[in-house]
XYZ file of C-alpha atoms in Angstrom:
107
model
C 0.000 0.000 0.000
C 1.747 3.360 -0.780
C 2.220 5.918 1.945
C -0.393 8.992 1.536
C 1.418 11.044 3.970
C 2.960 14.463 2.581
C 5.722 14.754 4.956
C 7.691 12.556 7.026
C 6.949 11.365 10.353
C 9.255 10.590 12.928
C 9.415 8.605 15.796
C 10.324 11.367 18.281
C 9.464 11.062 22.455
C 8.612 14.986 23.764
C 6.927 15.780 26.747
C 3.568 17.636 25.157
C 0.688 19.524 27.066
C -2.691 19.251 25.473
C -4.901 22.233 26.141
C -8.526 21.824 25.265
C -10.756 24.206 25.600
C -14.497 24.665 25.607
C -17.061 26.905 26.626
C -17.230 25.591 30.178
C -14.137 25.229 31.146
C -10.296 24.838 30.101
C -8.659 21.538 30.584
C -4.885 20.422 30.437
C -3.333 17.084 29.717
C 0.358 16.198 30.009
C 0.938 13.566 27.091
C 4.003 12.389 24.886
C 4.794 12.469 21.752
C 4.631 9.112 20.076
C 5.417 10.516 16.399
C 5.612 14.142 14.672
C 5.381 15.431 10.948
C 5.238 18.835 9.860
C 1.634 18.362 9.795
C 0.540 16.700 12.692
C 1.602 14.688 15.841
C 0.708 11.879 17.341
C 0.041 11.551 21.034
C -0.063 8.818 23.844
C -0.216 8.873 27.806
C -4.142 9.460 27.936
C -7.340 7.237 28.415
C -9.335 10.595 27.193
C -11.614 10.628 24.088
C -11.289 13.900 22.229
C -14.171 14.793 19.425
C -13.061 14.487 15.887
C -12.929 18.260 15.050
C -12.301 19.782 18.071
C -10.230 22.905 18.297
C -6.794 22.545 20.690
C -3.599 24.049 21.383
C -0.093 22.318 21.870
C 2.807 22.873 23.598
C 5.892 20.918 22.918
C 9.300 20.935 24.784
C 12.404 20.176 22.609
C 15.254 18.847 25.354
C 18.360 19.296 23.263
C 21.926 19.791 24.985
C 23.062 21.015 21.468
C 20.003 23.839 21.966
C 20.849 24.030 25.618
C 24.658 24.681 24.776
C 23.966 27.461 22.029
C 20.964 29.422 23.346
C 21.296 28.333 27.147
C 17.901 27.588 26.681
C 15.451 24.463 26.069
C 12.899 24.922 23.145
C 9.443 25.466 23.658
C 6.650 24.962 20.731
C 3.791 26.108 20.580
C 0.797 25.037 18.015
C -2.659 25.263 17.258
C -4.547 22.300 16.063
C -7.726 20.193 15.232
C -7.917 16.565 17.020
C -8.225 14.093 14.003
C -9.197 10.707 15.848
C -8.353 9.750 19.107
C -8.455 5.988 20.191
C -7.115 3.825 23.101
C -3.692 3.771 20.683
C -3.609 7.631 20.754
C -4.451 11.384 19.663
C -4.116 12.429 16.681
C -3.565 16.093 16.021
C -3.521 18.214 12.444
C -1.412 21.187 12.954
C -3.155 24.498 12.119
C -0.474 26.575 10.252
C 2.227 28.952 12.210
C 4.104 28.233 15.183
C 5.640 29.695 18.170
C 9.217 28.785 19.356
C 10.164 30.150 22.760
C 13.150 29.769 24.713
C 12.558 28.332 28.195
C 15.435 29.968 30.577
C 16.798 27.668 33.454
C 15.774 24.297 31.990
């Protein structure tokens, strides 16, 4: 079966925090990364069932030495998106265009 993906995903472990918001109340989930693409990511660590469709934002820290060593900094990402399925295996989340990259002092 040939691969439909546009970009490449990688197999790539990063401590994530999903924020999903509605109009009741703002909720936060501290996931991992199980995979990431340019376009999406996929996430693991939850029992949580997201809609298909919902609205969500992302943060992402990068925990690179080589970062650390020329910025003094770790790498913070941050990312809207849209949940695209989310099953027992994991969360899947389209990215929504631009990101954010922030340095995070004292990591």
């Amino acid at each position: 079966m040939k691969e439909r993906r546009k970009y490449e995903r990688l197999q790539l472990e990063l401590p994530a925090r999903l924020e999903m918001n509605s109009s009741e109340k703002t909720e936060f989930f501290e996931l991992q990364t199980r995979n990431i693409s340019a376009a999406g990511v996929l996430l693991m660590g939850t029992t949580e069932q997201f809609p298909a469709g919902t609205r969500c934002q992302l943060e992402l820290i990068v925990t690179s030495e080589r970062i650390k060593e020329l910025t003094g900094a770790q790498g913070l990402i941050k990312i809207a998106g849209t949940i695209v399925r989310s099953t027992p295996d994991g969360v899947a989340v389209c990215f929504n265009g631009d990101c954010e990259i922030l340095g995070l002092k004292g990591s």
